[in-house]
Structures are given as structure tokens and as C-alpha cells.
Amino acid sequence: MAATKVLVVDDDLNIQRVLVFVLKQEGYEVIVASDGAAGVEMALDAEPDLILMDVAMPKLDGYAATQQIRAAEKTGRVPIIMLTAEAEVEQRVKGLRAGADDDIVKPFHPLELMARIKALLARGGPTSTKTNAEVPTLGKLCLFYPAKGGVGTTTIAINTAIALAREMKRRTALIDANLQFGDLRVFLDLGLDTASIVNAMNEPDLDLDLLHKLMVSHRSGIELLLAPPNPASADVVMERQQQAPGLLSNILSLARRLYDYTLVDMSQTIDDFNLQLFDEADVIYVVMTADLSCLKNVPLVLETMDSLGYEKGKMQLVLNRSNAYTGINVSNAESALGRKIDYQIINEYRGAISALNSGEPFLYSRPDAPLSKSVLDFARAIDKAAVAAALPARA
């Protein structure tokens, strides 16, 4: 079997030497171009399995070279990783928009580079030139809305997403819609230099391919569209949504086409952004706990949703920490609410807190723990209901 061929396009001789050495150590065949124009020519003539493309080069920069390679492709799409000195998200998105599949910031560790290369090649090498050759999805949009702060909404959303991806083998995305103070970056140990919903909302021509590139892949198997990195950027998202609600609709529509499940972790605020999410969702999981302040809030939430004209079945109650001692049991809570609680997730406070502080979700790091099994039961129930609902539509 022929060795995998990697084309290195970089004008820096020192970088060339390092890359050639590292790649050959891993068993790859390496060819080198020293400027963008030569890189385009070699990409078309030598038909490499993967390209490492520097950004700043003479004759033709990496962005333009990538665009020319993409324009000339006819039968396949070779994976391209951009090598950039810029850590700014805007510059990295520029590379993705030009047609790159991934990027890595210089200086980089060889182990990280090899992990990126192997991840791209594992997708099957050169891919179709059209992402639009879509595989059918369930296309469910599910919101996780807190009845009050501190009820564990983010923890449930993260671990439910992991359960759906790992156990049910569903393509699963998680969107952080807590725009000002989203916690997914922290809870999943992700950096501030990753793309976010800001980049997606600033793309008037966002398509399937670019949205997928803006999603951040997590080792647990889920993909994430993260919250803005700071409150000022959150204001930009809010302004964009108010000026052009169709931008958010497009993101959600594309996500439905890419994923079986798009889960949205929300803030408690009821504003224009969240109202649009409510309107477009298939189901809203109201996360609650069995304490007086939460039992006071839940009827207010349900009344608000009823006044907005949503069907009662769209609202599902999820009782978190159901076995925690609060003096109010499940039966008491249901009596106070005047309705059934749809799902229950047990309390394992130490395990949940330990997972949050380590950046390793418990369903990923401790899948056999009682709390993990409880969330897994919840995810199975979600999936069973979604599949049942999809059957008539496909009949």
C-alpha cells in the first residue's frame, strides 16, 4: 500500500525541515512547495492526500492558494490544514471561509499537529466537493431551559448530548445560548481562541460546510457552537438577531440538517433571542429541582409559555437531583404543580462537581456511575420519543 502523501506549502525553510522530519517519522510521504503559486500547481499535479498550507507566503498567500485549489477540484476535496501565526478567531475563520478544513497556530507541538492530521484523514481522505450530499437526520431541536439558576441545566445538557452521541450513535450538536456567561468553554476545558456563535451570526451567507467548520469538536464525540468569549461580543449577537432574525433561523435550520439532535443550553432570561429559540424548538426541557423557590418559578414559566401559544406537549419538566433530601418529594412537587414531572435525574452532587472542576463530563469519564446511568436513561427516552415521532413522517 502506498504511503499517505502530504504536501507542505511553506516558505520558511526551518518550518519545512521540521515538518518533513516529523511527517516522515510517522511514515508519510512528503512533498514540499516554497510559495503559494507552486503549492497550487503541485496540489493539482501530485494529488496529495492532505495539504499543510502556510498563510503568509510570497507570490500567493495561503488563503488565495486554498481558494484556487478548491476552485480547480473536480472529483474530490483534499483536506487542508492552515498553518497560521494568528490566534485571532477572525483570521482563523477567514481560512475556513477560503476552504480550509482545520487550522493550527504556530508555534505548535508536533503531537497536536499529528492529531489534527490523523483526525482529518480518518474522515476518509479526500471528500466530496459538496457537503450537500447529506445523510438524512432526525433534525431535532431541543432546548434546556432553567426554571431558576443553579438547577444544573448546563450539566444535564452536556451529559445528555454525550449520551446521545456515544450510546445512541446520534450526530449531536450542543449550542451555548447563554450568550453573556456561557459555561461550556469552562466545563469542557476549551480555550477562548475557538470559533463561536458570533462568527456564525456574522456570516450572511452561512452554509452547511462553513457552519460545520465553526463547530468545535470535543473528544467525547459531540460538536459545539460556543457562546461569545465575552459580554461585549454577546451584545453583537443580540444586535444581529434583532436586526436580522433570519440569521439565527438559518443557523438552526442548517444544524437540523447536519445533526440528529441540536441541544441548546439556555439562560433564564426571556428576551428576543430566547423567544426565537422557543418558537423554533421541537421541545423545551424545563430543568427544575424540588425546592420551594423552584416550585414557585415553574408555574410562572409554564404560564408564560402557554400565553405564547405553545402546545402543552412542547414543555417537558425535568426534575434534577430527584433523590436529594429537600423535604419535598416527587409526589409533593407534582401536586404543587398540578401536573406530572416528565423525567427525573438522580442526585450525585460530589460526582457532578468533580466532573465540572476537572473539565471531564461524568458521562465521558465515569459512564458506569449511577448519575451517568440516570442521564443515559433520560437520553434513551428522548431518542425513543424522537424516533417514534419521525416514523409517521417517513411512512
mmCIF file of C-alpha atoms in Angstrom:
data_model
loop_
_atom_site.group_PDB
_atom_site.id
_atom_site.type_symbol
_atom_site.label_atom_id
_atom_site.label_comp_id
_atom_site.label_asym_id
_atom_site.label_seq_id
_atom_site.Cartn_x
_atom_site.Cartn_y
_atom_site.Cartn_z
ATOM 1 C CA MET A 1 0.000 0.000 0.000
ATOM 2 C CA ALA A 2 1.369 3.431 -0.964
ATOM 3 C CA ALA A 3 2.242 5.799 1.862
ATOM 4 C CA THR A 4 -0.113 8.687 2.559
ATOM 5 C CA LYS A 5 1.167 11.726 0.658
ATOM 6 C CA VAL A 6 1.309 15.113 2.427
ATOM 7 C CA LEU A 7 2.046 18.365 0.622
ATOM 8 C CA VAL A 8 3.782 21.019 2.760
ATOM 9 C CA VAL A 9 3.378 24.563 1.407
ATOM 10 C CA ASP A 10 5.581 26.951 3.414
ATOM 11 C CA ASP A 11 8.307 29.462 2.535
ATOM 12 C CA ASP A 12 10.144 29.085 5.858
ATOM 13 C CA LEU A 13 12.989 26.580 5.420
ATOM 14 C CA ASN A 14 13.147 25.827 9.146
ATOM 15 C CA ILE A 15 9.431 25.023 9.268
ATOM 16 C CA GLN A 16 9.828 22.881 6.141
ATOM 17 C CA ARG A 17 12.609 20.848 7.755
ATOM 18 C CA VAL A 18 10.681 20.285 10.969
ATOM 19 C CA LEU A 19 7.507 19.245 9.151
ATOM 20 C CA VAL A 20 9.339 16.923 6.752
ATOM 21 C CA PHE A 21 11.141 15.233 9.659
ATOM 22 C CA VAL A 22 8.017 14.808 11.803
ATOM 23 C CA LEU A 23 5.868 13.544 8.921
ATOM 24 C CA LYS A 24 8.475 11.069 7.659
ATOM 25 C CA GLN A 25 8.902 9.749 11.209
ATOM 26 C CA GLU A 26 5.193 8.903 11.095
ATOM 27 C CA GLY A 27 5.555 7.096 7.780
ATOM 28 C CA TYR A 28 4.113 9.751 5.454
ATOM 29 C CA GLU A 29 5.446 10.594 2.004
ATOM 30 C CA VAL A 30 6.242 14.324 1.947
ATOM 31 C CA ILE A 31 6.465 16.776 -0.948
ATOM 32 C CA VAL A 32 7.280 20.465 -0.484
ATOM 33 C CA ALA A 33 6.390 23.756 -2.182
ATOM 34 C CA SER A 34 8.026 27.032 -1.119
ATOM 35 C CA ASP A 35 5.331 29.511 -2.169
ATOM 36 C CA GLY A 36 1.588 29.625 -2.745
ATOM 37 C CA ALA A 37 1.688 29.521 -6.530
ATOM 38 C CA ALA A 38 3.953 26.455 -6.541
ATOM 39 C CA GLY A 39 1.691 24.905 -3.909
ATOM 40 C CA VAL A 40 -1.376 25.230 -6.141
ATOM 41 C CA GLU A 41 0.466 23.695 -9.092
ATOM 42 C CA MET A 42 1.825 20.816 -7.013
ATOM 43 C CA ALA A 43 -1.557 20.165 -5.376
ATOM 44 C CA LEU A 44 -3.145 19.683 -8.795
ATOM 45 C CA ASP A 45 -0.293 17.645 -10.328
ATOM 46 C CA ALA A 46 0.791 15.441 -7.400
ATOM 47 C CA GLU A 47 -2.724 14.790 -5.980
ATOM 48 C CA PRO A 48 -1.697 14.699 -2.282
ATOM 49 C CA ASP A 49 -3.861 13.075 0.393
ATOM 50 C CA LEU A 50 -3.542 16.139 2.664
ATOM 51 C CA ILE A 51 -2.080 19.659 2.444
ATOM 52 C CA LEU A 52 -0.399 21.733 5.168
ATOM 53 C CA MET A 53 -0.796 25.323 3.947
ATOM 54 C CA ASP A 54 1.052 28.290 5.450
ATOM 55 C CA VAL A 55 -0.809 31.611 5.400
ATOM 56 C CA ALA A 56 1.892 34.249 4.883
ATOM 57 C CA MET A 57 3.851 33.410 1.707
ATOM 58 C CA PRO A 58 5.244 35.226 -1.364
ATOM 59 C CA LYS A 59 3.535 35.237 -4.782
ATOM 60 C CA LEU A 60 0.269 33.877 -3.383
ATOM 61 C CA ASP A 61 -0.802 33.759 0.253
ATOM 62 C CA GLY A 62 -2.350 30.675 1.809
ATOM 63 C CA TYR A 63 -5.917 31.968 1.590
ATOM 64 C CA ALA A 64 -5.717 32.627 -2.138
ATOM 65 C CA ALA A 65 -3.843 29.366 -2.772
ATOM 66 C CA THR A 66 -6.527 27.402 -0.923
ATOM 67 C CA GLN A 67 -9.273 29.124 -2.894
ATOM 68 C CA GLN A 68 -7.556 28.272 -6.176
ATOM 69 C CA ILE A 69 -7.132 24.627 -5.162
ATOM 70 C CA ARG A 70 -10.792 24.383 -4.207
ATOM 71 C CA ALA A 71 -11.909 26.031 -7.451
ATOM 72 C CA ALA A 72 -9.861 23.582 -9.531
ATOM 73 C CA GLU A 73 -11.038 20.416 -7.760
ATOM 74 C CA LYS A 74 -13.390 18.281 -9.828
ATOM 75 C CA THR A 75 -13.824 14.833 -8.305
ATOM 76 C CA GLY A 76 -12.581 15.144 -4.722
ATOM 77 C CA ARG A 77 -11.757 17.545 -1.937
ATOM 78 C CA VAL A 78 -8.304 17.183 -0.402
ATOM 79 C CA PRO A 79 -8.139 18.026 3.341
ATOM 80 C CA ILE A 80 -6.257 21.280 4.011
ATOM 81 C CA ILE A 81 -4.847 22.432 7.358
ATOM 82 C CA MET A 82 -3.847 26.092 7.555
ATOM 83 C CA LEU A 83 -0.641 26.990 9.404
ATOM 84 C CA THR A 84 -1.132 30.456 10.862
ATOM 85 C CA ALA A 85 0.711 32.762 13.225
ATOM 86 C CA GLU A 86 -2.571 34.462 14.141
ATOM 87 C CA ALA A 87 -4.548 33.223 17.142
ATOM 88 C CA GLU A 88 -7.411 35.646 16.420
ATOM 89 C CA VAL A 89 -10.665 33.849 15.637
ATOM 90 C CA GLU A 90 -11.428 36.209 12.744
ATOM 91 C CA GLN A 91 -8.220 35.219 10.942
ATOM 92 C CA ARG A 92 -8.887 31.545 11.530
ATOM 93 C CA VAL A 93 -12.437 31.866 10.224
ATOM 94 C CA LYS A 94 -11.019 33.584 7.141
ATOM 95 C CA GLY A 95 -9.073 30.403 6.440
ATOM 96 C CA LEU A 96 -12.158 28.237 6.889
ATOM 97 C CA ARG A 97 -14.100 30.520 4.563
ATOM 98 C CA ALA A 98 -11.344 30.149 1.966
ATOM 99 C CA GLY A 99 -11.864 26.401 2.043
ATOM 100 C CA ALA A 100 -9.540 25.027 4.749
ATOM 101 C CA ASP A 101 -10.782 22.148 6.869
ATOM 102 C CA ASP A 102 -8.791 22.958 10.008
ATOM 103 C CA ASP A 103 -6.073 25.278 11.272
ATOM 104 C CA ILE A 104 -3.247 25.214 13.766
ATOM 105 C CA VAL A 105 -1.450 28.212 15.268
ATOM 106 C CA LYS A 106 2.355 28.413 15.091
ATOM 107 C CA PRO A 107 4.349 27.507 17.070
ATOM 108 C CA PHE A 108 2.618 24.163 17.526
ATOM 109 C CA HIS A 109 3.560 20.888 19.178
ATOM 110 C CA PRO A 110 4.200 18.014 16.735
ATOM 111 C CA LEU A 111 1.820 15.774 18.705
ATOM 112 C CA GLU A 112 -1.014 18.267 18.226
ATOM 113 C CA LEU A 113 -0.268 18.566 14.514
ATOM 114 C CA MET A 114 -0.264 14.791 14.076
ATOM 115 C CA ALA A 115 -3.549 14.518 15.953
ATOM 116 C CA ARG A 116 -5.130 17.079 13.590
ATOM 117 C CA ILE A 117 -3.759 15.275 10.518
ATOM 118 C CA LYS A 118 -4.949 11.851 11.659
ATOM 119 C CA ALA A 119 -8.392 13.217 12.577
ATOM 120 C CA LEU A 120 -8.856 14.674 9.085
ATOM 121 C CA LEU A 121 -7.561 11.584 7.319
ATOM 122 C CA ALA A 122 -9.817 9.398 9.467
ATOM 123 C CA ARG A 123 -12.817 11.083 7.879
ATOM 124 C CA GLY A 124 -11.961 9.192 4.726
ATOM 125 C CA GLY A 125 -9.307 11.221 2.920
ATOM 126 C CA PRO A 126 -10.407 13.444 0.058
ATOM 127 C CA THR A 127 -14.082 14.113 0.457
ATOM 128 C CA SER A 128 -16.867 15.023 -1.906
ATOM 129 C CA THR A 129 -16.734 18.567 -3.214
ATOM 130 C CA LYS A 130 -20.267 19.046 -1.954
ATOM 131 C CA THR A 131 -21.284 18.844 1.675
ATOM 132 C CA ASN A 132 -24.818 18.947 0.331
ATOM 133 C CA ALA A 133 -24.750 15.195 -0.313
ATOM 134 C CA GLU A 134 -26.492 14.984 3.019
ATOM 135 C CA VAL A 135 -27.255 11.953 5.115
ATOM 136 C CA PRO A 136 -30.820 12.149 6.489
ATOM 137 C CA THR A 137 -31.018 13.220 10.126
ATOM 138 C CA LEU A 138 -33.686 13.236 12.819
ATOM 139 C CA GLY A 139 -33.179 17.016 12.848
ATOM 140 C CA LYS A 140 -34.486 17.610 16.379
ATOM 141 C CA LEU A 141 -34.024 20.978 18.109
ATOM 142 C CA CYS A 142 -34.209 20.593 21.903
ATOM 143 C CA LEU A 143 -33.868 23.426 24.434
ATOM 144 C CA PHE A 144 -32.702 23.085 28.030
ATOM 145 C CA TYR A 145 -34.223 25.952 29.978
ATOM 146 C CA PRO A 146 -33.599 26.544 33.729
ATOM 147 C CA ALA A 147 -36.584 27.219 35.974
ATOM 148 C CA LYS A 148 -34.062 29.141 38.097
ATOM 149 C CA GLY A 149 -30.313 29.488 38.377
ATOM 150 C CA GLY A 150 -28.248 26.679 39.830
ATOM 151 C CA VAL A 151 -30.512 23.750 38.939
ATOM 152 C CA GLY A 152 -27.843 22.020 36.819
ATOM 153 C CA THR A 153 -29.144 22.798 33.346
ATOM 154 C CA THR A 154 -25.718 23.004 31.708
ATOM 155 C CA THR A 155 -24.537 19.771 33.314
ATOM 156 C CA ILE A 156 -27.627 17.927 32.088
ATOM 157 C CA ALA A 157 -27.351 19.391 28.575
ATOM 158 C CA ILE A 158 -23.676 18.408 28.237
ATOM 159 C CA ASN A 159 -24.089 14.874 29.503
ATOM 160 C CA THR A 160 -27.318 14.260 27.578
ATOM 161 C CA ALA A 161 -25.508 15.310 24.397
ATOM 162 C CA ILE A 162 -22.658 12.889 25.175
ATOM 163 C CA ALA A 163 -25.125 10.064 25.871
ATOM 164 C CA LEU A 164 -26.888 10.631 22.549
ATOM 165 C CA ALA A 165 -23.588 10.707 20.660
ATOM 166 C CA ARG A 166 -21.754 7.837 22.366
ATOM 167 C CA GLU A 167 -24.514 5.448 23.342
ATOM 168 C CA MET A 168 -27.197 6.090 20.705
ATOM 169 C CA LYS A 169 -24.645 6.893 17.977
ATOM 170 C CA ARG A 170 -26.564 10.042 17.037
ATOM 171 C CA ARG A 171 -24.903 13.039 15.427
ATOM 172 C CA THR A 172 -25.248 15.568 18.206
ATOM 173 C CA ALA A 173 -24.538 19.292 18.498
ATOM 174 C CA LEU A 174 -24.653 21.461 21.602
ATOM 175 C CA ILE A 175 -25.170 25.223 21.291
ATOM 176 C CA ASP A 176 -24.338 27.535 24.202
ATOM 177 C CA ALA A 177 -27.089 30.168 24.104
ATOM 178 C CA ASN A 178 -26.165 31.657 27.472
ATOM 179 C CA LEU A 179 -24.639 34.489 25.481
ATOM 180 C CA GLN A 180 -23.097 36.605 28.211
ATOM 181 C CA PHE A 181 -21.880 33.984 30.648
ATOM 182 C CA GLY A 182 -21.897 30.622 28.885
ATOM 183 C CA ASP A 183 -20.048 27.865 30.746
ATOM 184 C CA LEU A 184 -19.444 25.236 28.075
ATOM 185 C CA ARG A 185 -15.902 26.505 27.432
ATOM 186 C CA VAL A 186 -15.042 26.081 31.115
ATOM 187 C CA PHE A 187 -16.916 22.833 31.768
ATOM 188 C CA LEU A 188 -15.373 21.182 28.686
ATOM 189 C CA ASP A 189 -11.906 22.712 29.109
ATOM 190 C CA LEU A 190 -11.939 24.629 25.800
ATOM 191 C CA GLY A 191 -9.936 27.756 25.021
ATOM 192 C CA LEU A 192 -11.068 31.311 24.277
ATOM 193 C CA ASP A 193 -9.489 31.232 20.815
ATOM 194 C CA THR A 194 -12.139 28.912 19.366
ATOM 195 C CA ALA A 195 -14.883 29.988 16.969
ATOM 196 C CA SER A 196 -18.269 30.859 18.454
ATOM 197 C CA ILE A 197 -21.830 31.827 17.635
ATOM 198 C CA VAL A 198 -20.513 35.362 16.980
ATOM 199 C CA ASN A 199 -18.769 34.106 13.846
ATOM 200 C CA ALA A 200 -21.870 32.228 12.691
ATOM 201 C CA MET A 201 -24.130 35.257 13.206
ATOM 202 C CA ASN A 202 -21.704 37.455 11.256
ATOM 203 C CA GLU A 203 -21.923 35.223 8.178
ATOM 204 C CA PRO A 204 -24.825 36.362 5.954
ATOM 205 C CA ASP A 205 -24.084 33.500 3.525
ATOM 206 C CA LEU A 206 -23.538 30.776 6.118
ATOM 207 C CA ASP A 207 -23.875 27.320 4.568
ATOM 208 C CA LEU A 208 -23.582 23.724 5.783
ATOM 209 C CA ASP A 209 -19.865 23.491 5.124
ATOM 210 C CA LEU A 210 -18.904 26.683 6.943
ATOM 211 C CA LEU A 211 -21.193 26.013 9.920
ATOM 212 C CA HIS A 212 -19.643 22.584 10.336
ATOM 213 C CA LYS A 213 -16.172 24.155 10.342
ATOM 214 C CA LEU A 214 -17.242 26.660 13.009
ATOM 215 C CA MET A 215 -18.366 23.833 15.281
ATOM 216 C CA VAL A 216 -15.780 22.786 17.883
ATOM 217 C CA SER A 217 -15.264 19.031 18.147
ATOM 218 C CA HIS A 218 -14.955 17.583 21.648
ATOM 219 C CA ARG A 219 -13.212 14.302 22.411
ATOM 220 C CA SER A 220 -16.473 12.925 23.830
ATOM 221 C CA GLY A 221 -17.985 12.846 20.322
ATOM 222 C CA ILE A 222 -20.186 15.956 20.429
ATOM 223 C CA GLU A 223 -19.768 19.166 18.432
ATOM 224 C CA LEU A 224 -20.266 22.600 19.920
ATOM 225 C CA LEU A 225 -21.224 26.087 18.831
ATOM 226 C CA LEU A 226 -19.854 28.068 21.733
ATOM 227 C CA ALA A 227 -21.086 31.237 23.410
ATOM 228 C CA PRO A 228 -19.262 34.523 22.743
ATOM 229 C CA PRO A 229 -15.924 34.797 24.572
ATOM 230 C CA ASN A 230 -17.009 37.949 26.446
ATOM 231 C CA PRO A 231 -20.165 40.003 27.239
ATOM 232 C CA ALA A 232 -19.311 42.673 24.665
ATOM 233 C CA SER A 233 -19.380 40.050 21.904
ATOM 234 C CA ALA A 234 -22.698 38.808 23.284
ATOM 235 C CA ASP A 235 -24.168 42.255 22.607
ATOM 236 C CA VAL A 236 -23.099 41.894 18.967
ATOM 237 C CA VAL A 237 -25.056 38.638 18.686
ATOM 238 C CA MET A 238 -28.148 40.209 20.243
ATOM 239 C CA GLU A 239 -27.978 43.179 17.875
ATOM 240 C CA ARG A 240 -27.563 40.918 14.847
ATOM 241 C CA GLN A 241 -30.531 38.799 15.905
ATOM 242 C CA GLN A 242 -32.752 41.847 16.393
ATOM 243 C CA GLN A 243 -31.745 43.343 13.044
ATOM 244 C CA ALA A 244 -31.974 40.090 11.077
ATOM 245 C CA PRO A 245 -33.756 37.198 12.862
ATOM 246 C CA GLY A 246 -33.249 35.131 9.724
ATOM 247 C CA LEU A 247 -29.572 34.703 10.620
ATOM 248 C CA LEU A 248 -30.435 32.672 13.719
ATOM 249 C CA SER A 249 -33.116 30.771 11.816
ATOM 250 C CA ASN A 250 -30.521 29.820 9.208
ATOM 251 C CA ILE A 251 -28.098 28.522 11.855
ATOM 252 C CA LEU A 252 -30.824 26.374 13.422
ATOM 253 C CA SER A 253 -32.047 25.126 10.051
ATOM 254 C CA LEU A 254 -28.543 24.126 8.976
ATOM 255 C CA ALA A 255 -27.965 22.422 12.335
ATOM 256 C CA ARG A 256 -31.120 20.356 11.838
ATOM 257 C CA ARG A 257 -29.707 19.179 8.501
ATOM 258 C CA LEU A 258 -26.287 18.340 9.942
ATOM 259 C CA TYR A 259 -27.309 16.686 13.213
ATOM 260 C CA ASP A 260 -29.859 14.263 14.606
ATOM 261 C CA TYR A 261 -30.026 16.408 17.733
ATOM 262 C CA THR A 262 -29.201 20.044 18.290
ATOM 263 C CA LEU A 263 -29.344 20.694 22.037
ATOM 264 C CA VAL A 264 -29.371 24.312 23.242
ATOM 265 C CA ASP A 265 -28.219 25.297 26.731
ATOM 266 C CA MET A 266 -30.153 28.465 27.610
ATOM 267 C CA SER A 267 -30.111 31.249 30.170
ATOM 268 C CA GLN A 268 -33.186 32.041 32.260
ATOM 269 C CA THR A 269 -33.710 35.415 30.579
ATOM 270 C CA ILE A 270 -36.747 35.771 28.337
ATOM 271 C CA ASP A 271 -35.580 38.144 25.607
ATOM 272 C CA ASP A 272 -35.888 38.357 21.816
ATOM 273 C CA PHE A 273 -33.092 35.839 21.269
ATOM 274 C CA ASN A 274 -34.573 33.228 23.606
ATOM 275 C CA LEU A 275 -38.096 33.845 22.334
ATOM 276 C CA GLN A 276 -36.945 32.980 18.823
ATOM 277 C CA LEU A 277 -35.374 29.784 20.168
ATOM 278 C CA PHE A 278 -38.658 28.914 21.921
ATOM 279 C CA ASP A 279 -40.571 29.453 18.678
ATOM 280 C CA GLU A 280 -38.308 27.242 16.582
ATOM 281 C CA ALA A 281 -37.729 24.386 19.053
ATOM 282 C CA ASP A 282 -39.388 20.977 18.882
ATOM 283 C CA VAL A 283 -39.306 20.535 22.652
ATOM 284 C CA ILE A 284 -38.359 22.656 25.667
ATOM 285 C CA TYR A 285 -36.981 20.787 28.681
ATOM 286 C CA VAL A 286 -37.608 22.919 31.772
ATOM 287 C CA VAL A 287 -34.991 21.851 34.317
ATOM 288 C CA MET A 288 -36.050 22.164 37.955
ATOM 289 C CA THR A 289 -35.287 20.967 41.477
ATOM 290 C CA ALA A 290 -37.667 20.065 44.311
ATOM 291 C CA ASP A 291 -37.373 23.207 46.446
ATOM 292 C CA LEU A 292 -39.822 25.991 47.195
ATOM 293 C CA SER A 293 -38.243 28.732 45.108
ATOM 294 C CA CYS A 294 -38.131 26.470 42.043
ATOM 295 C CA LEU A 295 -41.686 25.244 42.593
ATOM 296 C CA LYS A 296 -42.711 28.895 42.630
ATOM 297 C CA ASN A 297 -40.945 29.589 39.335
ATOM 298 C CA VAL A 298 -42.087 26.579 37.315
ATOM 299 C CA PRO A 299 -45.793 27.575 37.145
ATOM 300 C CA LEU A 300 -44.714 31.058 36.041
ATOM 301 C CA VAL A 301 -42.621 29.550 33.270
ATOM 302 C CA LEU A 302 -45.472 27.286 32.164
ATOM 303 C CA GLU A 303 -47.967 30.169 32.223
ATOM 304 C CA THR A 304 -45.601 32.275 30.118
ATOM 305 C CA MET A 305 -45.220 29.500 27.561
ATOM 306 C CA ASP A 306 -48.982 28.977 27.488
ATOM 307 C CA SER A 307 -49.529 32.706 26.869
ATOM 308 C CA LEU A 308 -47.110 32.480 23.946
ATOM 309 C CA GLY A 309 -49.365 29.874 22.386
ATOM 310 C CA TYR A 310 -47.164 26.800 22.683
ATOM 311 C CA GLU A 311 -48.765 23.376 22.917
ATOM 312 C CA LYS A 312 -48.526 21.845 26.378
ATOM 313 C CA GLY A 313 -46.630 18.853 24.991
ATOM 314 C CA LYS A 314 -43.808 21.138 23.882
ATOM 315 C CA MET A 315 -42.949 21.791 27.536
ATOM 316 C CA GLN A 316 -41.363 18.869 29.391
ATOM 317 C CA LEU A 317 -40.386 19.011 33.074
ATOM 318 C CA VAL A 318 -37.047 17.513 34.087
ATOM 319 C CA LEU A 319 -36.566 17.096 37.844
ATOM 320 C CA ASN A 320 -32.850 17.175 38.603
ATOM 321 C CA ARG A 321 -31.456 15.825 41.891
ATOM 322 C CA SER A 322 -34.717 13.931 42.328
ATOM 323 C CA ASN A 323 -33.422 11.871 45.247
ATOM 324 C CA ALA A 324 -31.899 14.804 47.138
ATOM 325 C CA TYR A 325 -33.466 15.418 50.530
ATOM 326 C CA THR A 326 -35.293 18.759 50.419
ATOM 327 C CA GLY A 327 -38.379 17.840 52.427
ATOM 328 C CA ILE A 328 -40.392 17.853 49.188
ATOM 329 C CA ASN A 329 -40.694 14.531 47.353
ATOM 330 C CA VAL A 330 -41.682 13.971 43.746
ATOM 331 C CA SER A 331 -45.337 13.362 44.591
ATOM 332 C CA ASN A 332 -45.495 16.604 46.592
ATOM 333 C CA ALA A 333 -43.877 18.510 43.736
ATOM 334 C CA GLU A 334 -46.358 17.140 41.201
ATOM 335 C CA SER A 335 -49.266 18.047 43.482
ATOM 336 C CA ALA A 336 -47.947 21.586 43.881
ATOM 337 C CA LEU A 337 -47.503 21.969 40.128
ATOM 338 C CA GLY A 338 -50.762 20.303 39.187
ATOM 339 C CA ARG A 339 -49.031 18.229 36.514
ATOM 340 C CA LYS A 340 -46.772 15.238 36.056
ATOM 341 C CA ILE A 341 -42.998 15.550 36.072
ATOM 342 C CA ASP A 342 -41.855 14.000 32.802
ATOM 343 C CA TYR A 343 -38.288 12.970 33.637
ATOM 344 C CA GLN A 344 -36.178 12.508 36.763
ATOM 345 C CA ILE A 345 -32.401 12.594 37.163
ATOM 346 C CA ILE A 346 -30.842 11.487 40.441
ATOM 347 C CA ASN A 347 -28.572 13.467 42.723
ATOM 348 C CA GLU A 348 -24.864 12.648 42.984
ATOM 349 C CA TYR A 349 -23.514 16.015 43.990
ATOM 350 C CA ARG A 350 -19.875 15.089 44.551
ATOM 351 C CA GLY A 351 -19.573 13.299 41.229
ATOM 352 C CA ALA A 352 -21.175 16.176 39.340
ATOM 353 C CA ILE A 353 -18.984 18.841 40.979
ATOM 354 C CA SER A 354 -15.820 16.782 40.496
ATOM 355 C CA ALA A 355 -16.619 16.402 36.796
ATOM 356 C CA LEU A 356 -17.226 20.142 36.368
ATOM 357 C CA ASN A 357 -13.981 21.086 38.097
ATOM 358 C CA SER A 358 -11.922 18.596 36.077
ATOM 359 C CA GLY A 359 -13.347 19.555 32.676
ATOM 360 C CA GLU A 360 -14.285 15.895 32.114
ATOM 361 C CA PRO A 361 -18.090 15.323 31.916
ATOM 362 C CA PHE A 362 -19.119 12.419 34.128
ATOM 363 C CA LEU A 363 -20.805 10.509 31.310
ATOM 364 C CA TYR A 364 -17.484 10.575 29.452
ATOM 365 C CA SER A 365 -15.134 9.900 32.387
ATOM 366 C CA ARG A 366 -17.396 7.718 34.579
ATOM 367 C CA PRO A 367 -20.038 6.158 32.289
ATOM 368 C CA ASP A 368 -20.915 3.430 34.812
ATOM 369 C CA ALA A 369 -21.624 5.798 37.720
ATOM 370 C CA PRO A 370 -25.264 5.962 38.967
ATOM 371 C CA LEU A 371 -25.599 9.597 37.830
ATOM 372 C CA SER A 372 -24.342 8.700 34.346
ATOM 373 C CA LYS A 373 -26.841 5.845 34.111
ATOM 374 C CA SER A 374 -29.650 8.184 35.169
ATOM 375 C CA VAL A 375 -28.792 10.702 32.433
ATOM 376 C CA LEU A 376 -28.425 7.839 29.962
ATOM 377 C CA ASP A 377 -31.984 6.715 30.772
ATOM 378 C CA PHE A 378 -33.150 10.274 30.095
ATOM 379 C CA ALA A 379 -31.314 10.352 26.754
ATOM 380 C CA ARG A 380 -32.788 6.985 25.757
ATOM 381 C CA ALA A 381 -36.278 8.278 26.492
ATOM 382 C CA ILE A 382 -35.618 11.387 24.384
ATOM 383 C CA ASP A 383 -34.351 9.276 21.498
ATOM 384 C CA LYS A 384 -37.255 6.825 21.705
ATOM 385 C CA ALA A 385 -39.752 9.687 21.530
ATOM 386 C CA ALA A 386 -37.913 11.336 18.624
ATOM 387 C CA VAL A 387 -37.755 8.123 16.603
ATOM 388 C CA ALA A 388 -41.445 7.435 17.255
ATOM 389 C CA ALA A 389 -42.347 10.956 16.110
ATOM 390 C CA ALA A 390 -40.245 10.557 12.961
ATOM 391 C CA LEU A 391 -41.858 7.294 11.858
ATOM 392 C CA PRO A 392 -45.161 8.768 10.603
ATOM 393 C CA ALA A 393 -43.270 11.449 8.675
ATOM 394 C CA ARG A 394 -41.189 8.793 6.893
ATOM 395 C CA ALA A 395 -44.074 6.389 6.299
#
